[in-house]
PDB file of C-alpha atoms in Angstrom:
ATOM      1  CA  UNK A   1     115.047  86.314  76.458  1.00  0.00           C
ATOM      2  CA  UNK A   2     116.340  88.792  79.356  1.00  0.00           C
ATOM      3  CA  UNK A   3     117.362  87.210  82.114  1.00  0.00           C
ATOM      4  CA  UNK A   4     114.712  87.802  84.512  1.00  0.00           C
ATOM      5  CA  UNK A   5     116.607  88.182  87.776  1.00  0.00           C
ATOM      6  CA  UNK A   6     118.463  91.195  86.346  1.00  0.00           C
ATOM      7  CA  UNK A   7     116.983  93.221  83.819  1.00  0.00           C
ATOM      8  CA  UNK A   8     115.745  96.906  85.770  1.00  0.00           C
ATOM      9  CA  UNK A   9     112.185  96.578  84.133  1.00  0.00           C
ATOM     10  CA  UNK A  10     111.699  92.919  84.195  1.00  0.00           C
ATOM     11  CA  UNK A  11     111.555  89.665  86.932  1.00  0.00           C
ATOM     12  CA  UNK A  12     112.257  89.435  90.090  1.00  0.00           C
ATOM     13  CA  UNK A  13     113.994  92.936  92.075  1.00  0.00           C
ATOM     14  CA  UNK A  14     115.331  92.827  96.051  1.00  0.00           C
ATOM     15  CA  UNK A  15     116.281  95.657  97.787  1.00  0.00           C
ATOM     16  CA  UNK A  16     114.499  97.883  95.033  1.00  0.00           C
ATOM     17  CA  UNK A  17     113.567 101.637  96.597  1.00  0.00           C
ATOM     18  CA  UNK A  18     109.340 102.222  96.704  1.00  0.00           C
ATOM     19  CA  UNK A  19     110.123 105.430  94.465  1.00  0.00           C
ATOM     20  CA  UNK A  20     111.516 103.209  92.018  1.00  0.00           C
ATOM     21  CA  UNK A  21     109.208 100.702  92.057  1.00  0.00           C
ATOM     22  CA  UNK A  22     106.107 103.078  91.969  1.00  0.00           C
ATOM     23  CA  UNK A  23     108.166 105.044  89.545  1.00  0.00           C
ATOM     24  CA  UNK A  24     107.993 102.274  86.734  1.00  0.00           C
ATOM     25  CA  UNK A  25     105.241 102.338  84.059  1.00  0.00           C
ATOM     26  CA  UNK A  26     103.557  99.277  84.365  1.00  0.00           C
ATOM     27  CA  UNK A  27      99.477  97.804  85.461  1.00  0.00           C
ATOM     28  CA  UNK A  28      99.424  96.721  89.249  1.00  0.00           C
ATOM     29  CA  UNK A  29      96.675  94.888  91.363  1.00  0.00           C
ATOM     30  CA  UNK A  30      96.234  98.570  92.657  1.00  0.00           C
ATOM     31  CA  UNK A  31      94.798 100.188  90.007  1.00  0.00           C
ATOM     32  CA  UNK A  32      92.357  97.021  88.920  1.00  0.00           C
ATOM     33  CA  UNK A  33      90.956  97.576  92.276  1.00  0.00           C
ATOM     34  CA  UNK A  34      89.986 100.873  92.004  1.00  0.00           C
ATOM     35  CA  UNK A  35      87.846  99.917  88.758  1.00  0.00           C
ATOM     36  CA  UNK A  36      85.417  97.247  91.190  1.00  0.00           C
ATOM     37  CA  UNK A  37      85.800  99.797  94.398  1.00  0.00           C
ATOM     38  CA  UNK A  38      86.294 103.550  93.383  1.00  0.00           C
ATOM     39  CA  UNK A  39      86.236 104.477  97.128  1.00  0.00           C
ATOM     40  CA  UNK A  40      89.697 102.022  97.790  1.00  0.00           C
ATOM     41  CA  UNK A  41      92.601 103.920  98.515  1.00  0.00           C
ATOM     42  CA  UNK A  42      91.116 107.008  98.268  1.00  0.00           C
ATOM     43  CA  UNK A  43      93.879 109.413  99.467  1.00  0.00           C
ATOM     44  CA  UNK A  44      91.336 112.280 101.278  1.00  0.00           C
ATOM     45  CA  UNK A  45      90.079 109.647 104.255  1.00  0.00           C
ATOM     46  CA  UNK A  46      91.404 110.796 107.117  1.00  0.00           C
ATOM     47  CA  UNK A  47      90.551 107.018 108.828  1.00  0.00           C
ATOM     48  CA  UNK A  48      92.127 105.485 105.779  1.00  0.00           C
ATOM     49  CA  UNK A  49      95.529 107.870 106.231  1.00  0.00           C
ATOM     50  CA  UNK A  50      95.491 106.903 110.055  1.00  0.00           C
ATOM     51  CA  UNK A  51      95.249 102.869 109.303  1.00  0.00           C
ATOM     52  CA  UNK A  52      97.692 103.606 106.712  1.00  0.00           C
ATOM     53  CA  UNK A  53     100.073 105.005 109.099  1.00  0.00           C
ATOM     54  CA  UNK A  54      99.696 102.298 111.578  1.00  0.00           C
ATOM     55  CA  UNK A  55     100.117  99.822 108.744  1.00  0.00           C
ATOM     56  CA  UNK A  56     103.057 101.239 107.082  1.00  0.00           C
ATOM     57  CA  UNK A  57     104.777 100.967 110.780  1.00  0.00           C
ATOM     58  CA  UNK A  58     103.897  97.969 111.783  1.00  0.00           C
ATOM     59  CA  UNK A  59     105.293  96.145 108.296  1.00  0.00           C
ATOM     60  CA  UNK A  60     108.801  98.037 108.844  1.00  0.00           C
ATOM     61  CA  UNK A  61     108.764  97.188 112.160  1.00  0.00           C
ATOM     62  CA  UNK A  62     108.332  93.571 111.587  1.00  0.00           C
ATOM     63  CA  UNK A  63     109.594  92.615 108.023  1.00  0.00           C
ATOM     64  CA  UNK A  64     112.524  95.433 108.299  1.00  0.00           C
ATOM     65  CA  UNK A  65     113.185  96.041 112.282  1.00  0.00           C
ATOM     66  CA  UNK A  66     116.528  97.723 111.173  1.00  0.00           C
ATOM     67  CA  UNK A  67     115.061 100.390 109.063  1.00  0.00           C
ATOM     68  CA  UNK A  68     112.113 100.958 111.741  1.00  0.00           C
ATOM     69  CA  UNK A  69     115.276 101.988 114.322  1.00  0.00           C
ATOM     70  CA  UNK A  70     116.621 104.208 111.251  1.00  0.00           C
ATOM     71  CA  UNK A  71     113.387 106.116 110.112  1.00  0.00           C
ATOM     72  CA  UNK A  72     110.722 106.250 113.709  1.00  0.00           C
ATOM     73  CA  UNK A  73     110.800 107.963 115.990  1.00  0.00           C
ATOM     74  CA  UNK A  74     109.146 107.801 119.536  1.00  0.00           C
ATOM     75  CA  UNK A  75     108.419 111.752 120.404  1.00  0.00           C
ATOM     76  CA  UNK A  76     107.704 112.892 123.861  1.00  0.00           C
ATOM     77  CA  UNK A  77     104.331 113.492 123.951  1.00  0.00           C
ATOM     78  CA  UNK A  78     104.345 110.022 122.993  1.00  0.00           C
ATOM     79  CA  UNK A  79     103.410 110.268 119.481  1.00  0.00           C
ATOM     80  CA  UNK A  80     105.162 108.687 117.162  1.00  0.00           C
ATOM     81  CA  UNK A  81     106.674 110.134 113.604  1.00  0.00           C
ATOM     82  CA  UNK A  82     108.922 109.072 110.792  1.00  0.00           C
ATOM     83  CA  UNK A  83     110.889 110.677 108.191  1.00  0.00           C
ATOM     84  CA  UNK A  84     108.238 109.714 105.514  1.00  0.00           C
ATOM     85  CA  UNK A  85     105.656 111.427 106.805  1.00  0.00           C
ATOM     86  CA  UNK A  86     105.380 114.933 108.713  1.00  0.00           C
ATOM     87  CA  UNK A  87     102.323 113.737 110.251  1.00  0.00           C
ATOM     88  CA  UNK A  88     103.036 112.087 113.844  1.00  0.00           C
ATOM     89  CA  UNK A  89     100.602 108.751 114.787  1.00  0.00           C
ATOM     90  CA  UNK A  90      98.370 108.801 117.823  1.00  0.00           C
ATOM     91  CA  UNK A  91      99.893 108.476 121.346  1.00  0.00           C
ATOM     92  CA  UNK A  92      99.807 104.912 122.473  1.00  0.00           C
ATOM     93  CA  UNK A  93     101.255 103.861 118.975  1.00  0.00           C
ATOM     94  CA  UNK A  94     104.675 102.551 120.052  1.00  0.00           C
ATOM     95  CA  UNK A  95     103.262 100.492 122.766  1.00  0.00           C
ATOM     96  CA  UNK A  96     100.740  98.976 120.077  1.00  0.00           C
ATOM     97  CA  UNK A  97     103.028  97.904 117.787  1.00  0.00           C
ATOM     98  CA  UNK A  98     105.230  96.410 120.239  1.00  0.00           C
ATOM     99  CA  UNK A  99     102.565  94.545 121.438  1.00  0.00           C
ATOM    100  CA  UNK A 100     101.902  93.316 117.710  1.00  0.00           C
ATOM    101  CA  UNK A 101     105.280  92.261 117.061  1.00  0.00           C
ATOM    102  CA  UNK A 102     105.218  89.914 120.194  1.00  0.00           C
ATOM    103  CA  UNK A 103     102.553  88.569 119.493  1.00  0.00           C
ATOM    104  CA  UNK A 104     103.675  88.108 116.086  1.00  0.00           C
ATOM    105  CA  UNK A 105     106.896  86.468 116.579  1.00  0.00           C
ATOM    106  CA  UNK A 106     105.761  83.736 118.878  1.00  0.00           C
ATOM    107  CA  UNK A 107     102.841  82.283 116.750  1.00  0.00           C
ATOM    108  CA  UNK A 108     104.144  78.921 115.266  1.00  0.00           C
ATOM    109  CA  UNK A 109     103.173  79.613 111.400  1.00  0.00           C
ATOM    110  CA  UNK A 110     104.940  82.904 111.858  1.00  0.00           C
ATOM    111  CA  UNK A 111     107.826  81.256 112.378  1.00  0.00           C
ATOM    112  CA  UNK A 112     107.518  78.828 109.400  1.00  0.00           C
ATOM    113  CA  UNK A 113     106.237  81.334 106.899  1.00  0.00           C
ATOM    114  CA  UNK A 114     108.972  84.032 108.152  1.00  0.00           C
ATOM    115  CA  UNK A 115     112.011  81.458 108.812  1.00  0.00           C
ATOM    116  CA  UNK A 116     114.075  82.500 105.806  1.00  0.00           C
ATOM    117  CA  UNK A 117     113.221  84.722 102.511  1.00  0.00           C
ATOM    118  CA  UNK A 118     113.227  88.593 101.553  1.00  0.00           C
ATOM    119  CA  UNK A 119     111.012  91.459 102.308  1.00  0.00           C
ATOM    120  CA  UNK A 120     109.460  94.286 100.005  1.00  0.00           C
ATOM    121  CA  UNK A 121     109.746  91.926  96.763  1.00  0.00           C
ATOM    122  CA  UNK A 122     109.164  93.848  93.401  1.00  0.00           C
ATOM    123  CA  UNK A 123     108.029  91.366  90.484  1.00  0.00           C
ATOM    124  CA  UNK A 124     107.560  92.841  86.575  1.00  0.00           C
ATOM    125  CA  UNK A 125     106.442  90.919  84.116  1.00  0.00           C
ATOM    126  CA  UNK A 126     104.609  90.751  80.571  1.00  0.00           C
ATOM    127  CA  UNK A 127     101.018  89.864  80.184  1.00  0.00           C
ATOM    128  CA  UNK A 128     101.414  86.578  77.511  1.00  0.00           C
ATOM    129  CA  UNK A 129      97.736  87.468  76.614  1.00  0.00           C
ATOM    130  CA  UNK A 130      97.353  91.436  76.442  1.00  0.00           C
ATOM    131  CA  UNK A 131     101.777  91.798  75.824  1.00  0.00           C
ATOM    132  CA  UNK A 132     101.316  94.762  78.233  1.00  0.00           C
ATOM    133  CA  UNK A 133     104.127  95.789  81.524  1.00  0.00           C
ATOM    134  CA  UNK A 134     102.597  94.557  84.589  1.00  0.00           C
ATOM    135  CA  UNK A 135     104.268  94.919  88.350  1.00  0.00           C
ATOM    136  CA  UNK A 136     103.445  93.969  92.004  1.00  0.00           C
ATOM    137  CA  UNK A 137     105.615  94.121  95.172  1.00  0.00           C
ATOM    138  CA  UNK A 138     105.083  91.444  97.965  1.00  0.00           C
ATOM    139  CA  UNK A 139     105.701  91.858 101.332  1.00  0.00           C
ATOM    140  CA  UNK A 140     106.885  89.008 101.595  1.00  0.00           C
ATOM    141  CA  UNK A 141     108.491  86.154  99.565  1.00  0.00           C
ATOM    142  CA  UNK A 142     109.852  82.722 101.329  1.00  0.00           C
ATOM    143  CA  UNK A 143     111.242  80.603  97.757  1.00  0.00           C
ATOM    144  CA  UNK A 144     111.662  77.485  99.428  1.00  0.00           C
ATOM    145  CA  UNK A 145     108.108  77.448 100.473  1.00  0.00           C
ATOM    146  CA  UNK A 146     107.352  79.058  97.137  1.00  0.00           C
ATOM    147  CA  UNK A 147     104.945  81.052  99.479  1.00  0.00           C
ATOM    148  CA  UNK A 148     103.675  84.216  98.844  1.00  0.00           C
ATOM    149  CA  UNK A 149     102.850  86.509 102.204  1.00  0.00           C
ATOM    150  CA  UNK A 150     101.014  89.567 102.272  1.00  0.00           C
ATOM    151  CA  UNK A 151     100.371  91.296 105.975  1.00  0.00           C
ATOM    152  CA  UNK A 152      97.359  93.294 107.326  1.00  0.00           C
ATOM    153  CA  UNK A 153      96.836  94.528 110.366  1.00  0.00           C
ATOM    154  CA  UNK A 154      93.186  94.720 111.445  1.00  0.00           C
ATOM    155  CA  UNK A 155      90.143  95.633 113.669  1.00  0.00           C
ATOM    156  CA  UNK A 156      90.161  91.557 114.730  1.00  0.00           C
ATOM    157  CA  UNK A 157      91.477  88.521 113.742  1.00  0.00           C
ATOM    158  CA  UNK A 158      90.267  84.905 113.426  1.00  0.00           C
ATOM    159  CA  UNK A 159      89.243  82.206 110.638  1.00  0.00           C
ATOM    160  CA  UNK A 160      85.883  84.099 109.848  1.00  0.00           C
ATOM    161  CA  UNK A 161      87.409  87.371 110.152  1.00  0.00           C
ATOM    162  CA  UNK A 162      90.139  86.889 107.982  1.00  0.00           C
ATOM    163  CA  UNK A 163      87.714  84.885 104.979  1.00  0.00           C
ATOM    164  CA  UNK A 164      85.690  87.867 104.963  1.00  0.00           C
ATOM    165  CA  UNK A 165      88.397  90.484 104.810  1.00  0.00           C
ATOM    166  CA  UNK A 166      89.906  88.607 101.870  1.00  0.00           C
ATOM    167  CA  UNK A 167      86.810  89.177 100.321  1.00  0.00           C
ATOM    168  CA  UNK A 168      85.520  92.120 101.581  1.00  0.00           C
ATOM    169  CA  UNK A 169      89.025  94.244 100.504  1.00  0.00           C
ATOM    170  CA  UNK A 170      89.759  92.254  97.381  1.00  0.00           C
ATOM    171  CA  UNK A 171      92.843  90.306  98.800  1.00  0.00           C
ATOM    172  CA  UNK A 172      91.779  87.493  96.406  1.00  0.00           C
ATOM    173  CA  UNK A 173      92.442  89.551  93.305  1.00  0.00           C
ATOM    174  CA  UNK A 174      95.511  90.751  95.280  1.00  0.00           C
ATOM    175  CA  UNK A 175      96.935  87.395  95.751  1.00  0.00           C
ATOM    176  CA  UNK A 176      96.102  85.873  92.115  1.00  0.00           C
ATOM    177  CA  UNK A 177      97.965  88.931  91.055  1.00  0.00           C
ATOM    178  CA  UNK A 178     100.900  88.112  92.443  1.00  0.00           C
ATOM    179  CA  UNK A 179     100.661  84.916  91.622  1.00  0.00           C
ATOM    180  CA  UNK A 180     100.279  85.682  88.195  1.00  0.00           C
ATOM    181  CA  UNK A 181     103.600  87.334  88.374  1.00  0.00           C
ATOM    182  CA  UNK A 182     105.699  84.238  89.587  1.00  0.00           C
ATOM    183  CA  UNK A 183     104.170  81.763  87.380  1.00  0.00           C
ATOM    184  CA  UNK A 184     105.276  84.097  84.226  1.00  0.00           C
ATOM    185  CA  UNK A 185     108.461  84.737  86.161  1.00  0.00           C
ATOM    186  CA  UNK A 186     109.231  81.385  87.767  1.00  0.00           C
ATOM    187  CA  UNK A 187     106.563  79.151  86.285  1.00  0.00           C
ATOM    188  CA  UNK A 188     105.721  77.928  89.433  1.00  0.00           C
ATOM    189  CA  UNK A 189     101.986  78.068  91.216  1.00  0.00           C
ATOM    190  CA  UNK A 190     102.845  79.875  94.477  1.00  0.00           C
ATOM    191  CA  UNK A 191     100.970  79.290  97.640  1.00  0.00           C
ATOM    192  CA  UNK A 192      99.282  82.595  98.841  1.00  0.00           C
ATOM    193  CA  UNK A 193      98.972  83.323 102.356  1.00  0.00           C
ATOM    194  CA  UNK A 194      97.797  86.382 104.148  1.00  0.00           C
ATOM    195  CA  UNK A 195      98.656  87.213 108.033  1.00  0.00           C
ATOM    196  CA  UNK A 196      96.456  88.955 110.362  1.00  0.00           C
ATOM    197  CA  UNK A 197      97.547  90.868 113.309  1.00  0.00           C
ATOM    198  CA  UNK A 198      95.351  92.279 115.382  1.00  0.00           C
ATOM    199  CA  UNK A 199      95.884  96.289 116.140  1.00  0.00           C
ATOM    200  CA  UNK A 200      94.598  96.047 119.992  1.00  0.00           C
ATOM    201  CA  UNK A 201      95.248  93.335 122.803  1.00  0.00           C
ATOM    202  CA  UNK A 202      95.301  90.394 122.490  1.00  0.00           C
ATOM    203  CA  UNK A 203      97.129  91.051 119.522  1.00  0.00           C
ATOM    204  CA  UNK A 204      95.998  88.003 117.927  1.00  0.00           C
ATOM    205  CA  UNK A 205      97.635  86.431 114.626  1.00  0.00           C
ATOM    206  CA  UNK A 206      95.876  84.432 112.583  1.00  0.00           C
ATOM    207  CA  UNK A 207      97.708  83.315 109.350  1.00  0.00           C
ATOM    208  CA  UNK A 208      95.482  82.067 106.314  1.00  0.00           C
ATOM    209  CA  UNK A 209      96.158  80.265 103.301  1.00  0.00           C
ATOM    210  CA  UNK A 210      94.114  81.065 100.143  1.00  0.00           C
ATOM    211  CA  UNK A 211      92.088  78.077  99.392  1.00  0.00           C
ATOM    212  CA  UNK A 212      91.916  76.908  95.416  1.00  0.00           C
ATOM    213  CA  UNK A 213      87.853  78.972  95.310  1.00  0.00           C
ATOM    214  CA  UNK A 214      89.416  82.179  96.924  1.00  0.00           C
ATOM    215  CA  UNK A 215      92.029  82.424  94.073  1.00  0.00           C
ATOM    216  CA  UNK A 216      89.787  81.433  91.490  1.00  0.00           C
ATOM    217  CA  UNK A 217      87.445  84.435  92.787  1.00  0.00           C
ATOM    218  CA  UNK A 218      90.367  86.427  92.195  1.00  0.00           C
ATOM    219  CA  UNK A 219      91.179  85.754  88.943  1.00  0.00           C
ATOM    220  CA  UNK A 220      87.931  86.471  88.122  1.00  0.00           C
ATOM    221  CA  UNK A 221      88.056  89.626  89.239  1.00  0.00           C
ATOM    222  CA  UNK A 222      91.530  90.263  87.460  1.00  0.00           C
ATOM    223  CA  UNK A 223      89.699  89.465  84.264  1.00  0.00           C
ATOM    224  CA  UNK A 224      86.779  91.672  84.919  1.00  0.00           C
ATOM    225  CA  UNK A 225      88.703  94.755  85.802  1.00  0.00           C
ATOM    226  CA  UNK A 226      91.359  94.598  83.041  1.00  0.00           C
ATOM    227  CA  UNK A 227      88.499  94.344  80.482  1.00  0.00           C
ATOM    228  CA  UNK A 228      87.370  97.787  82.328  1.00  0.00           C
ATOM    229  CA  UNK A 229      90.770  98.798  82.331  1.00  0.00           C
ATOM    230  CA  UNK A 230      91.320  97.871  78.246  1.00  0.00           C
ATOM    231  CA  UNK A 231      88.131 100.294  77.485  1.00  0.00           C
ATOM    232  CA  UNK A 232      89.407 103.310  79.217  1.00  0.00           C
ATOM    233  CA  UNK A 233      93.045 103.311  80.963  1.00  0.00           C
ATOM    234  CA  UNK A 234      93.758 105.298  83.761  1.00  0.00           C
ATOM    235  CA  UNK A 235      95.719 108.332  83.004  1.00  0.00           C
TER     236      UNK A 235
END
């Protein structure tokens, strides 16, 4: 068997470039949810492109401050642009996002969940079942918690919020993906958190652990959309 830590199209990949990671043929959690919610991700909403934006900032400013410095750029009519995208974010962004991360770094599971591990974590592994390539990327991964952390910034925040979100956007089949993925690769159950942050003041956190009924739901829903995905795969 390959050792999973270094083959290029199998286990566990740090540091790996998006491009190359989007690049490789292989099923992600992505695609499944398109088959339950054709709408998801759909590339022509100009609301989704503007959250996306937001989103995409606020993870590099928080799990990779460094490259954040590298690739943004505050302009002078305050908008704010980076070198991925020609399209500048709404005035008042920087100050947002600063706001989030201090808000962010103070709040005590932060600070557990975040204390050590690596960001932007590519897994690929084989289906044992269906023998066919599958991939996710984390954006966050501590090993000595074995805890998996995926971060969303949002409208609001709170226990109730944050239940219905995981829900409402399929973070449950999300989550049991990537779990999948690290009990093929590691043969471990990972824990599976997700962390709000809230776009506007107060900037609340609220950091969630998937309870044993929210991942079941989510396997469910793996096994529902790969059987839609088995009678006609994407092209």
């Amino acid at each position: 068997m390959d050792d999973p830590l270094h083959d290029s199209f199998s286990g566990i990949q740090f540091g790996l470039d998006y491009s190359a990671y989007e690049a490789a043929q292989a099923l992600n959690q992505s695609t499944l949810r398109r088959l339950i919610a054709p709408d998801w991700g759909n590339a022509d909403d100009p609301h989704r492109l503007q959250a996306l934006g937001f989103g995409n900032a606020g993870h590099c400013l928080l799990l990779e401050p460094e490259r954040f410095l590298e690739e943004y750029t505050r302009n002078p009519d305050g908008t704010l642009s980076s070198q991925e995208s020609e399209v500048p974010l709404s005035v008042g962004t920087w100050e947002a996002l600063m706001n989030a991360q201090r808000s962010f770094w103070v709040h005590p599971e932060v600070k557990r969940l975040f204390v050590s591990g690596h960001s932007e974590v590519s897994l690929f592994w084989e289906n044992p079942e269906l023998q066919i390539p599958c991939k996710g990327r984390l954006d966050w991964w501590n090993p000595e918690l074995g805890a998996i952390i995926d971060l969303k910034f949002a409208q609001g925040s709170g226990c109730d919020y944050v239940r219905n979100l995981v829900g409402r956007r399929y973070l449950d089949l999300q989550l049991a993906w990537y779990r999948e993925g690290m009990q093929q690769l590691l043969g471990i159950e990972a824990q599976a958190w997700v962390v709000v942050i809230e776009k506007s003041q107060p900037n609340q956190v609220y950091a969630h652990q998937l309870s044993a009924r929210e991942l079941a739901s989510g396997q469910q829903k793996i096994a529902k959309t790969i059987a839609l995905w088995q009678r006609e795969p994407p092209r």
